[in-house]
Coordinates of C-alpha atoms in Angstrom, one line a residue:
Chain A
X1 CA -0.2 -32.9 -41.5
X2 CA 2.5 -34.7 -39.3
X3 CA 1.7 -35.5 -35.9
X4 CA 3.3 -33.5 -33.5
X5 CA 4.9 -35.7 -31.1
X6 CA 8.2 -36.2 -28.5
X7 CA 9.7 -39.4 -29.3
X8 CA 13.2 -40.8 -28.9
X9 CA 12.7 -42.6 -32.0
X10 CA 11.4 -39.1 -33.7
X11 CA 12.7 -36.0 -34.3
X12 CA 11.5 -33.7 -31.8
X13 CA 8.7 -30.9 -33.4
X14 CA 7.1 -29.1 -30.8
X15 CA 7.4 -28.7 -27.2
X16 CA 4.2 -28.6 -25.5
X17 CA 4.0 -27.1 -21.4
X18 CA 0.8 -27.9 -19.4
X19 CA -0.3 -25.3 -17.9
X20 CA -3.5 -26.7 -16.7
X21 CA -4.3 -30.3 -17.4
X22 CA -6.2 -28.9 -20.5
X23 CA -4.1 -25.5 -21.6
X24 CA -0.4 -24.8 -22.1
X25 CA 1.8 -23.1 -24.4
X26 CA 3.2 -24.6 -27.4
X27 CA 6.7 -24.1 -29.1
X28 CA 7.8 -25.4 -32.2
X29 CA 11.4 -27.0 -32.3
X30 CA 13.7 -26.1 -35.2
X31 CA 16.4 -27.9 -33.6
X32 CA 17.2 -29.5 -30.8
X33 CA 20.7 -28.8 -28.7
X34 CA 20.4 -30.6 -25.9
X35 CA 18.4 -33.3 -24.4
X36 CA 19.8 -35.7 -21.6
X37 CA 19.3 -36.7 -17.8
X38 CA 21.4 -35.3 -14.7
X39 CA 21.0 -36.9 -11.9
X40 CA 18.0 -34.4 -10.7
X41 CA 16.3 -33.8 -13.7
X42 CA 16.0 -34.3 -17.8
X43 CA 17.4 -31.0 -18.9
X44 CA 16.4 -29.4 -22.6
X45 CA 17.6 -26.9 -25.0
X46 CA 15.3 -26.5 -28.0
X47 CA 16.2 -24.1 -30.8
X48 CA 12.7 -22.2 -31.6
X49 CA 12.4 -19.3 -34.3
X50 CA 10.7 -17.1 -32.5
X51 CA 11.7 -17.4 -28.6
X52 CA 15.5 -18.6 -29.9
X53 CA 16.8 -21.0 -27.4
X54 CA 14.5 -22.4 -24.7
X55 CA 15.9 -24.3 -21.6
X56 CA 13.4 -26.7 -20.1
X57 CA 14.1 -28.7 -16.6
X58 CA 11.8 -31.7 -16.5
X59 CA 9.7 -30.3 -19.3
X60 CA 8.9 -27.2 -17.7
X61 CA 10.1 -23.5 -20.0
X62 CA 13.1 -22.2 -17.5
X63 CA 14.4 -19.4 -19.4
X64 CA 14.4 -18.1 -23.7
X65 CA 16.5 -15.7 -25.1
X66 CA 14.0 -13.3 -26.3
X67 CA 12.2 -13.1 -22.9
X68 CA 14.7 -13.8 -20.4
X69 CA 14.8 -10.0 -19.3
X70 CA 11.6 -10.0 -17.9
X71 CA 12.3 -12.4 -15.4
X72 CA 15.4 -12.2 -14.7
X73 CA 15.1 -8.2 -14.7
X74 CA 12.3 -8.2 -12.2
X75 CA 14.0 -10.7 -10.1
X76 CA 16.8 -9.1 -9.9
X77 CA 16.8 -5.2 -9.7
X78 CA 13.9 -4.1 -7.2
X79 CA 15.7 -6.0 -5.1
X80 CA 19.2 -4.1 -5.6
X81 CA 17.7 -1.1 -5.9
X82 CA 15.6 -1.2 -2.3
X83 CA 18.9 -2.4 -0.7
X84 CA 21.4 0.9 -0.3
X85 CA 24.6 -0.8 -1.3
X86 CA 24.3 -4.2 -1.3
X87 CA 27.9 -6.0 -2.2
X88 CA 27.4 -9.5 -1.2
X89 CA 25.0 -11.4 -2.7
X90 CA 23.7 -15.1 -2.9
X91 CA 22.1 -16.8 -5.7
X92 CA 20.5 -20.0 -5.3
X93 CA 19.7 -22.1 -8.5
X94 CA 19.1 -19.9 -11.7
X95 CA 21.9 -22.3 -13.5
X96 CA 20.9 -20.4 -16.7
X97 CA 22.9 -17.3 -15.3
X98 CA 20.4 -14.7 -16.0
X99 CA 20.0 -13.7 -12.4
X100 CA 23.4 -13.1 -12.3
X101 CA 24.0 -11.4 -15.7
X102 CA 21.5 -8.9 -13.8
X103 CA 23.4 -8.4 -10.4
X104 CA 26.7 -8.3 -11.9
X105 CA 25.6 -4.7 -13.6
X106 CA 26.1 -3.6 -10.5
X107 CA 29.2 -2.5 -8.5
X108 CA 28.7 -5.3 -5.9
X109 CA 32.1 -7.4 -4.4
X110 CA 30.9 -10.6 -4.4
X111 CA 28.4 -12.6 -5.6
X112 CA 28.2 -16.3 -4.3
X113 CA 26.0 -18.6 -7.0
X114 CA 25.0 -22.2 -5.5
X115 CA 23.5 -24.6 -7.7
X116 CA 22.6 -28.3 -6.9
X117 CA 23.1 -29.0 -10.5
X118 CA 26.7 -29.1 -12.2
X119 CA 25.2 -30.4 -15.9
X120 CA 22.6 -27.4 -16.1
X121 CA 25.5 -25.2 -15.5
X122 CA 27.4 -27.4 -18.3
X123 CA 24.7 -26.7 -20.6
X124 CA 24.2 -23.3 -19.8
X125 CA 27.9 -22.0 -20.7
X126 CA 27.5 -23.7 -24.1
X127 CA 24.0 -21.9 -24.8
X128 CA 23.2 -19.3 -23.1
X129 CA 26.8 -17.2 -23.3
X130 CA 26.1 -14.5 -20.9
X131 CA 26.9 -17.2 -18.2
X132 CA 30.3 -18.2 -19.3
X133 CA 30.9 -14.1 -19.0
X134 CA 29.4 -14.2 -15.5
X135 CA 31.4 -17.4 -14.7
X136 CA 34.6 -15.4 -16.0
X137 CA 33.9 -12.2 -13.7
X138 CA 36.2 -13.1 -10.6
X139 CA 33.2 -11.4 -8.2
X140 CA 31.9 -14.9 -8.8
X141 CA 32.4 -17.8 -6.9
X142 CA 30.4 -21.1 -7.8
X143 CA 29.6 -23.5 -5.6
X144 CA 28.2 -26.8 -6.7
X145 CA 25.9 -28.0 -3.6
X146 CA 22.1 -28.2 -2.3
X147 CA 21.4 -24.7 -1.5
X148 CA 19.7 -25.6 2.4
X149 CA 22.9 -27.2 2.8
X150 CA 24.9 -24.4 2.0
X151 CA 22.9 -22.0 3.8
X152 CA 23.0 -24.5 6.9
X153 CA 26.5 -24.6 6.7
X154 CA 28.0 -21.1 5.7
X155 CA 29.4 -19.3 8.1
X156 CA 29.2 -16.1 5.3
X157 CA 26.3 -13.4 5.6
X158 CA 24.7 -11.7 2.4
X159 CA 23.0 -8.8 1.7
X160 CA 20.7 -10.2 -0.9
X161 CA 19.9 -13.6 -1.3
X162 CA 18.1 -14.4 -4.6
X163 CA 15.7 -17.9 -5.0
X164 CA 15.9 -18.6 -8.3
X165 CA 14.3 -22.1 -8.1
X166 CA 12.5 -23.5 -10.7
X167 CA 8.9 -25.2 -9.6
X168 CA 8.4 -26.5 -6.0
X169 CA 8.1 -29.9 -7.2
X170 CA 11.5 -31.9 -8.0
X171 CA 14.9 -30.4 -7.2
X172 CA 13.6 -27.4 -5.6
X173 CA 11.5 -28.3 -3.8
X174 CA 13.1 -27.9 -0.7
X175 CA 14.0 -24.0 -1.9
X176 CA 10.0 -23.4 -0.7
X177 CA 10.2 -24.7 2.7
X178 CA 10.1 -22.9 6.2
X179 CA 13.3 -24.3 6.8
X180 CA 14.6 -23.2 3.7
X181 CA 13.7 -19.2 4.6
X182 CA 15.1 -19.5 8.2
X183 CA 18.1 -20.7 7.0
X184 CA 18.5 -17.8 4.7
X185 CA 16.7 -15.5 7.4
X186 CA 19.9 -16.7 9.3
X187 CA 22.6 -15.3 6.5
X188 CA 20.9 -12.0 6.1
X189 CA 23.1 -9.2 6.6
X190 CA 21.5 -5.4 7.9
X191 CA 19.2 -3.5 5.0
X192 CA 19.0 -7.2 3.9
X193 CA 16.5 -9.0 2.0
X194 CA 15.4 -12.1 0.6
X195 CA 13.6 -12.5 -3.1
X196 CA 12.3 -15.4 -4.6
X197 CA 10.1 -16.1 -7.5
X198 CA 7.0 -17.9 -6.0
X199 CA 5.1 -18.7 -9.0
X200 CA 2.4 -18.4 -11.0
X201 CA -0.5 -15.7 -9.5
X202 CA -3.3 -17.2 -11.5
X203 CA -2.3 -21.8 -11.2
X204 CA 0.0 -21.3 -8.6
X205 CA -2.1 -19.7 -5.5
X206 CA -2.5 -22.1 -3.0
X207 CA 1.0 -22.5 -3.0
X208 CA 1.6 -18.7 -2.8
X209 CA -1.4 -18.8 0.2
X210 CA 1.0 -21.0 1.4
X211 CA 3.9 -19.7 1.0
X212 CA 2.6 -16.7 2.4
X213 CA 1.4 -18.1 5.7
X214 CA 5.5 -19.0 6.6
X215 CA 6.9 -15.9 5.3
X216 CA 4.3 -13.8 7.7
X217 CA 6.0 -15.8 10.4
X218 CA 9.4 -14.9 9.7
X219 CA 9.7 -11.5 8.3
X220 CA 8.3 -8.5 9.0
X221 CA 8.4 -6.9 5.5
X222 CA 6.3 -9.2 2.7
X223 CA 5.7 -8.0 -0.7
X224 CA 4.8 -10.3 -3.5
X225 CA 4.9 -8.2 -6.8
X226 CA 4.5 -9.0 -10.1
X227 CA 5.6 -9.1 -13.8
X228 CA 4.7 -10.5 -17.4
X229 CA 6.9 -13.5 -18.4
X230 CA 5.2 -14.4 -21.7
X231 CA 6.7 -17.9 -22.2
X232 CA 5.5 -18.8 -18.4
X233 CA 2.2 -20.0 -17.4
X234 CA -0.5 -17.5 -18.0
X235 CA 2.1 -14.7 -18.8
X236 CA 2.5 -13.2 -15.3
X237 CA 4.5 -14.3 -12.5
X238 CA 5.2 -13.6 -8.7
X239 CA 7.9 -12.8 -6.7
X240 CA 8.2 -12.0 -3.2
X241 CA 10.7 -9.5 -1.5
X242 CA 11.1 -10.6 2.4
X243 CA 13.2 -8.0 5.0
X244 CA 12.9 -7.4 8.5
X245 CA 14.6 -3.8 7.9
X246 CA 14.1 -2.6 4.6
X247 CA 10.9 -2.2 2.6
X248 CA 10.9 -2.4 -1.4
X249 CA 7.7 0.4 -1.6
X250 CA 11.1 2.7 -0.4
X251 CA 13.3 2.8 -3.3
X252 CA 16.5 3.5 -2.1
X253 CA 18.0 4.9 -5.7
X254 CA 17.3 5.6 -9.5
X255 CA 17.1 2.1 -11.3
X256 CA 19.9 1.5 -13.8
X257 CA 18.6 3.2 -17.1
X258 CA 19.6 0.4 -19.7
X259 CA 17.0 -2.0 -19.1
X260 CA 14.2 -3.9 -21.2
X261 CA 11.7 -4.2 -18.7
X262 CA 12.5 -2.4 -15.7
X263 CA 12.9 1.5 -14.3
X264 CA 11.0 3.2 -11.7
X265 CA 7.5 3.1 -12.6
X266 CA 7.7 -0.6 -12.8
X267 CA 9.0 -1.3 -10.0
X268 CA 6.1 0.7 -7.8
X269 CA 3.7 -1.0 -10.3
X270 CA 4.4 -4.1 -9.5
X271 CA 4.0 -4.3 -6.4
X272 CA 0.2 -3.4 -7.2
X273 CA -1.8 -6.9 -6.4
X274 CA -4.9 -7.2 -8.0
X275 CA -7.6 -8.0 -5.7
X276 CA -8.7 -11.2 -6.4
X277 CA -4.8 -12.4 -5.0
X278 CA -5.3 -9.7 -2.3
X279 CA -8.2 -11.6 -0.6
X280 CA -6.4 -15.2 -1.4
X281 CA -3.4 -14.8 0.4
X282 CA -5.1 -12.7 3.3
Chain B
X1 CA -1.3 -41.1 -29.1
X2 CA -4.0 -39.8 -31.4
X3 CA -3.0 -36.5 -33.6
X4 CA -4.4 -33.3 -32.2
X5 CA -6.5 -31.9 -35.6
X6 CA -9.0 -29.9 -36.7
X7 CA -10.9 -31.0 -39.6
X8 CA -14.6 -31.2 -40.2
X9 CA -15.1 -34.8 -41.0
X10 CA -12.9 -35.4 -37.1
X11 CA -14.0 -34.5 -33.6
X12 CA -12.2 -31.4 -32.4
X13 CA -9.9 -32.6 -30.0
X14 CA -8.0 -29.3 -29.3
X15 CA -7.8 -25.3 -30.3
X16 CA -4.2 -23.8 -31.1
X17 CA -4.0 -20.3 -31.7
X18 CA -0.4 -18.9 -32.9
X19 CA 0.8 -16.2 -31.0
X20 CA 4.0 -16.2 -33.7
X21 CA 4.5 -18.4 -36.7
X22 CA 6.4 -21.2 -34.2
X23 CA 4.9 -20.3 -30.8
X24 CA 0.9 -20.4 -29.2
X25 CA -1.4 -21.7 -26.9
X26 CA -3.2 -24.5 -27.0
X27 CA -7.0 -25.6 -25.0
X28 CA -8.3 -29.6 -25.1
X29 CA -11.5 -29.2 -26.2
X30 CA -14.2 -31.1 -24.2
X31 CA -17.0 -30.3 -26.3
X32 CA -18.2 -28.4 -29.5
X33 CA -20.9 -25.6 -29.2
X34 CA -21.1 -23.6 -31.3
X35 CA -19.0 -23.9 -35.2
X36 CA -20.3 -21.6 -38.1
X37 CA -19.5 -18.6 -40.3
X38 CA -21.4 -15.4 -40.5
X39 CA -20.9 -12.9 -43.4
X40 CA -18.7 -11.8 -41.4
X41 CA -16.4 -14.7 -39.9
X42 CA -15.8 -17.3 -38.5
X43 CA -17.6 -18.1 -35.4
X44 CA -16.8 -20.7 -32.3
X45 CA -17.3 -21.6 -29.0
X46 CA -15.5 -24.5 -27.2
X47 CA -15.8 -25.6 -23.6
X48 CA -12.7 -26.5 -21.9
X49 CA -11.8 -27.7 -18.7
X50 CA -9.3 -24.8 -17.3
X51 CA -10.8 -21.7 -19.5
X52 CA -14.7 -22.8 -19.4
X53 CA -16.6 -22.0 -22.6
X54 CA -13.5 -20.1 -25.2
X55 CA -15.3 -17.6 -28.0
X56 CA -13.2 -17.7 -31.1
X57 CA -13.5 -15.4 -33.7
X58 CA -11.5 -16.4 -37.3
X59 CA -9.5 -18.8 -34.7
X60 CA -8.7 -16.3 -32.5
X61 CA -9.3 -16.4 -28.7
X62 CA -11.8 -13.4 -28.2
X63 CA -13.2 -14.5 -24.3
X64 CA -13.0 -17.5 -22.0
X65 CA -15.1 -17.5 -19.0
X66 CA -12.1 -18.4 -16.9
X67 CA -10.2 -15.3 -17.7
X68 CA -12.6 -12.6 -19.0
X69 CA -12.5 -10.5 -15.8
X70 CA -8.8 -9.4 -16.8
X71 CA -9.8 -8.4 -19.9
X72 CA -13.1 -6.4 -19.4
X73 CA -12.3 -4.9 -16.4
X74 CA -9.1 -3.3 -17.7
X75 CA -11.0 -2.4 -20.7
X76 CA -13.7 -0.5 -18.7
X77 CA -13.2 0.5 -15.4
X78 CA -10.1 3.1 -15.8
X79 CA -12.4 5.1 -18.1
X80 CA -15.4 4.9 -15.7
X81 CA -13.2 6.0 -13.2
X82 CA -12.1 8.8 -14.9
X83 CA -14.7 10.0 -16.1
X84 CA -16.3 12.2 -13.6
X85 CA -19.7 11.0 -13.7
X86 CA -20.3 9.1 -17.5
X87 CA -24.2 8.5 -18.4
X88 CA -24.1 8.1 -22.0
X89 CA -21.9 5.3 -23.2
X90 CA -20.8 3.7 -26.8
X91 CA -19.3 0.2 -27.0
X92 CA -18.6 -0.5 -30.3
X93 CA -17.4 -4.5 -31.1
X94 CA -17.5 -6.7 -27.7
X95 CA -20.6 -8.7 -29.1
X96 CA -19.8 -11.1 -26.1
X97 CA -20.8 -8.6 -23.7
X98 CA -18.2 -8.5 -21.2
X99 CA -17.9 -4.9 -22.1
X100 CA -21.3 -4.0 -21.2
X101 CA -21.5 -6.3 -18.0
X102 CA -18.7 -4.3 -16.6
X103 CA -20.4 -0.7 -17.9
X104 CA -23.5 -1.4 -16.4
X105 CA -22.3 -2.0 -12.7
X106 CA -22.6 1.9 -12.9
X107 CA -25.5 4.4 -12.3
X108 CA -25.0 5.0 -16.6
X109 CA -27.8 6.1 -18.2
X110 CA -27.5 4.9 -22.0
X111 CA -25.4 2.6 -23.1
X112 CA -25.6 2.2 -27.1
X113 CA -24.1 -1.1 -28.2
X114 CA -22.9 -1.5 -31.8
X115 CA -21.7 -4.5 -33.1
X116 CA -21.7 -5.6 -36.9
X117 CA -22.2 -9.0 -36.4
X118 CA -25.9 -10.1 -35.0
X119 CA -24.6 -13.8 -35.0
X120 CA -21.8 -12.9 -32.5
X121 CA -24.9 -11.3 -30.6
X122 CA -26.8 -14.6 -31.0
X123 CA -24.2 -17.0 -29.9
X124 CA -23.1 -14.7 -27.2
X125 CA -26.8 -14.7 -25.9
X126 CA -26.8 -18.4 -25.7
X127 CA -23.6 -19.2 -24.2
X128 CA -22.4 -16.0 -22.2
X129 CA -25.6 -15.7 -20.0
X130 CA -24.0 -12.4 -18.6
X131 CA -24.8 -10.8 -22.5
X132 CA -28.7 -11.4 -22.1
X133 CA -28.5 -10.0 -18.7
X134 CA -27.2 -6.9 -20.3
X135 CA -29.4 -7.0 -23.3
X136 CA -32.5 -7.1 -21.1
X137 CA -31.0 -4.3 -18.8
X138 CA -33.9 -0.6 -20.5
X139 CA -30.3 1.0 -20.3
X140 CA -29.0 -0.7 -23.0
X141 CA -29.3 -0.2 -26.7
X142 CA -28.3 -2.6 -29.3
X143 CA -27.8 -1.3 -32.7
X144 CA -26.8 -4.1 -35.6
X145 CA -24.5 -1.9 -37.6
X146 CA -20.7 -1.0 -39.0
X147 CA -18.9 1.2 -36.2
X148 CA -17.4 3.8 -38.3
X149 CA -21.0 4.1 -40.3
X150 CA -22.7 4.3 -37.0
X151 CA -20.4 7.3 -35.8
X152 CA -20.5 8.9 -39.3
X153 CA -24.5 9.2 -39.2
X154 CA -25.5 9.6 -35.6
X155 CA -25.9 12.9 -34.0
X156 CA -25.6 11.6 -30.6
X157 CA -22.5 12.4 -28.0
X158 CA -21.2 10.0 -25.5
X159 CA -18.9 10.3 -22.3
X160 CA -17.1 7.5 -22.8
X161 CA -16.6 5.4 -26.2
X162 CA -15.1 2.0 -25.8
X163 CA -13.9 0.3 -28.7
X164 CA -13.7 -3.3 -27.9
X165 CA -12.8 -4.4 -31.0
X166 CA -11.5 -8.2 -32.0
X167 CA -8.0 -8.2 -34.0
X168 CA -6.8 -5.1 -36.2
X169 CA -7.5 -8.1 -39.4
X170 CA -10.9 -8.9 -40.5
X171 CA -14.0 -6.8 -40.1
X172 CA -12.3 -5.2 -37.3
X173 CA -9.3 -3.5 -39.2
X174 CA -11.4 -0.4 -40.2
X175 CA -11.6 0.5 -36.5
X176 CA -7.8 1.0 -36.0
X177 CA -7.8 3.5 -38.7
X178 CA -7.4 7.0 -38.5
X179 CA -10.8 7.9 -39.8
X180 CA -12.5 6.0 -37.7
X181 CA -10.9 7.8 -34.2
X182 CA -11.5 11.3 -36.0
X183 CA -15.2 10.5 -36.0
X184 CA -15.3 8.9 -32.9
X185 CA -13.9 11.8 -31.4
X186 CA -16.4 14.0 -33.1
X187 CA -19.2 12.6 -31.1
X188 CA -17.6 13.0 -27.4
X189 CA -18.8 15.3 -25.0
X190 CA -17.6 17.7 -22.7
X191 CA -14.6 15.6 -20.1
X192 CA -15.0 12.6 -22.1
X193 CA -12.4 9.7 -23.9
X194 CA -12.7 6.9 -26.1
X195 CA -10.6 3.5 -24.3
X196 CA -9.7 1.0 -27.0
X197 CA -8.0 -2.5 -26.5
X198 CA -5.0 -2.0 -29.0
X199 CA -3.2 -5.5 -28.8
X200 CA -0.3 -7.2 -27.5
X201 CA 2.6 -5.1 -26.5
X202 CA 5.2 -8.3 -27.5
X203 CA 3.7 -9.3 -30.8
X204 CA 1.6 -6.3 -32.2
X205 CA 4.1 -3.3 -31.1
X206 CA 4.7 -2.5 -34.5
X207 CA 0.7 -1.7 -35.2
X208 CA 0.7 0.0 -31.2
X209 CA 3.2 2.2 -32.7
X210 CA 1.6 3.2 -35.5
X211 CA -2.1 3.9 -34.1
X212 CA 0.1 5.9 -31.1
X213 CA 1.4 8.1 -34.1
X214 CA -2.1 8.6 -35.5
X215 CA -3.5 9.2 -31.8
X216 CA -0.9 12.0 -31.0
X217 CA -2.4 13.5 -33.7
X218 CA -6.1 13.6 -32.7
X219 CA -5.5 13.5 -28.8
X220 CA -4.3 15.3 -26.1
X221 CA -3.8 12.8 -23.7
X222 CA -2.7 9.5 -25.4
X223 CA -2.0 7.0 -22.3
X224 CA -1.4 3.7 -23.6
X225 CA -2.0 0.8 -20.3
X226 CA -1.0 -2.5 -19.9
X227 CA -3.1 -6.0 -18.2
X228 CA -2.4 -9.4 -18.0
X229 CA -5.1 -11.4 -19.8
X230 CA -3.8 -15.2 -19.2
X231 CA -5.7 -16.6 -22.3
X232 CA -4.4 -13.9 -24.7
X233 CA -0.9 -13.7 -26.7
X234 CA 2.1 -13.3 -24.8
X235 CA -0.6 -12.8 -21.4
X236 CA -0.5 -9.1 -21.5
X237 CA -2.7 -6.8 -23.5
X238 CA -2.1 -2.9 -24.2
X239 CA -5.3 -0.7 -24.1
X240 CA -5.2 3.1 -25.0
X241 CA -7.1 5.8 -23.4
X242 CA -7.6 8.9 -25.9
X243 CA -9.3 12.1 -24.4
X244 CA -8.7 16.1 -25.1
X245 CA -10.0 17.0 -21.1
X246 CA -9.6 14.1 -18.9
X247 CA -5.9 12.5 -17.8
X248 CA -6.6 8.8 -16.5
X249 CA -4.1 9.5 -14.1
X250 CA -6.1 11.7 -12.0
X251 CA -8.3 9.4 -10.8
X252 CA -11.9 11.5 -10.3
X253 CA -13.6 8.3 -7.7
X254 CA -12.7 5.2 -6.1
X255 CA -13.1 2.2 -8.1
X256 CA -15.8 -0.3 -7.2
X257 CA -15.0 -2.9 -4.6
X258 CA -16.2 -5.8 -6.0
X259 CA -14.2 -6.2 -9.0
X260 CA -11.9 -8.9 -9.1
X261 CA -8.3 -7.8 -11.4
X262 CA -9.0 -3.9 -11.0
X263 CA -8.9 -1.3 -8.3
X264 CA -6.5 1.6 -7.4
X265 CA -3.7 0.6 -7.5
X266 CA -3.7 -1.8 -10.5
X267 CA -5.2 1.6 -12.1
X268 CA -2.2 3.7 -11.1
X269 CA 0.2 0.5 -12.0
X270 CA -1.1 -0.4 -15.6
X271 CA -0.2 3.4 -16.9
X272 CA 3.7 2.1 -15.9
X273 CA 5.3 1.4 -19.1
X274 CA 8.5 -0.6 -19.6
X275 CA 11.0 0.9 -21.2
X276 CA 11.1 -1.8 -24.0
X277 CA 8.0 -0.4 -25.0
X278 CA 8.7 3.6 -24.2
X279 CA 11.4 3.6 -26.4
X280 CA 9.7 2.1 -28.9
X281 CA 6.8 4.1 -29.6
X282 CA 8.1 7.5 -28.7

């Protein structure tokens, strides 16, 4: 038996993500692609047989091929499907493109992507191909910068702005403060809405308590929903959709019918909390 | 660093269960309780910091303290709530009694517990305090025996049968089988269904498929439902609810409102299958 361990001196055999000081998820690495320092974050891409390739920020599972679509799907369309036309859209962070590989299956005009990191996009193009296609379809514009900055200093409105942060810790952790939402509050179009992932609903709660006690103060419509992401902690994650004018328990048309994870059903469903997050975030 | 391992003559320092042949979970182990074989299998229980005590059955994560609610309540409480009014009950396999804890919150009358292995019943009794709560409750019967015997030679009927069985491997295998829902379905009454836990919808869709081909056969309503359990493979698990009479999406009562995953609209939402998953089995 060789001893699994992450040395620069060894060759890499298995990725290992805490989930809890004592429990996490374990991968094992039949190659490794990528592994260097920006200047926000070490940034990962590990070959693994059964999840294919695995991007990790500071040691922390972003996205796999072979479940990308969970997240990224239920990120993405309840939001474009509450709003009745939405053409101009935002994305901040989601360097891995999946958000936008989502949106762009839509007839929208424009679709502005800000993230603060150039090398994640660098790595991205080269293993995860759907964002090279994204970055080729001219609706895109990508903008290189801290996403509060941006939204502090655009003078351009949006009629759905997608947080695709990775953990509030590190680079993104600004993304989770109030400022953050008020800035983005401030670029919202009419029939416009905000959604962010928010974290974990079984390690992450405080934080979505949290979370939940600022969003309450902005907007008037706040619905955290749900989904499975089985290389995430636990296997489920949250979101949160945030409008002052439209509400996502309204669908506003059919869900596009060529998806993995998402149609109609699923999108009501998810919105379903079970009770023990009910009474938390209360 | 020391090297994670299991091995007799070394202090068990962690549990690993593969979810695929390069991808799992792991739990630190902060003590030993319970490590022995029955005729049957393999039998352990770990405590862990995160999960509290973990039940393993041949290596396989069968209940955690921590996370059991998901599980169990998924399992029981859509077929309670169904049900019009269920008094006699069969749980066949959940020898850790998280089954029966959840079944007995209910003005039941009889609730006949079979389970083939009297050591899971043993250890479960030592370390699950719930299970000799249950075992103690005059409602509850325990009967020592092979399921699909037990069905075969009773002559009683039940309302509800649950089958909480461990993986479709091992001494469990035989109740995934055909035979074994044909006479299961020959001792239901009047309005009644059998609920069985029937896997992982990412890793065991192959097998889902195949029981939902056998079910369609045997059943008139064959509603397969889907749960996050945090400690399980992939964090989802697929349940099945079988009946001729009763449709789980009429809901006959109001769930209980102390449960801590489940309640009406989790009931309504697990029924929403993605279409990953609705393709595949049709």
């Amino acid at each position: 038996m060789t001893c699994p361990k992450k040395d620069k001196d060894m060759e890499v055999k298995e990725i290992r993500e805490h989930h809890t000081p004592s429990a996490g998820i374990f991968f094992t690495v039949d190659s490794v692609l990528y592994s260097k320092r920006s200047p926000y974050q070490k940034i990962e891409v590990f070959e693994n047989e059964s999840f294919g390739k695995i991007l990790l920020l500071d040691d922390l599972v972003q996205t796999t091929e072979k479940d990308e679509f969970f997240y990224h799907e239920m990120l993405v369309h309840p939001g474009c499907v509450t709003h009745p036309s939405p053409k101009d859209i935002l994305v901040i962070g989601g360097g891995d493109g999946g958000a936008l590989k989502e949106i762009l299956r839509y007839p929208v005009e424009t679709v502005c992507h800000v993230e603060i990191d150039s090398q994640v996009i660098e790595v991205g193009k080269e293993h995860f191909p759907w964002l090279s296609t994204c970055l080729e379809d001219e609706r895109v514009e990508l903008i290189i910068s801290d996403g509060l900055e941006f939204l502090k200093e655009t003078g351009r409105t949006f009629d759905i702005i997608f947080v695709d942060s990775s953990e509030p810790v590190g680079p993104s952790a600004v993304l989770h403060r109030k400022e953050f939402y008020m800035s983005a509050k401030a670029r919202l179009n009419a029939d416009s809405a905000v959604v962010a992932q928010i974290g974990s609903p079984l390690y992450h709660l405080d934080f979505i308590k949290e979370c939940s006690v600022t969003f309450k103060e902005l907007f008037k419509f706040v619905r955290f929903y749900m989904g499975p992401v089985p290389s995430y902690p636990g296997g489920s994650w949250c979101y949160v959709f945030l409008s002052d004018s439209v509400d996502p328990l309204t669908l506003n048309r059919n869900p596009l019918s060529d998806l993995k994870y998402y149609n109609q059903e699923i999108h009501r469903a998810a919105f379903a909390l079970p009770p023990f997050i009910k009474e938390y975030i209360q």
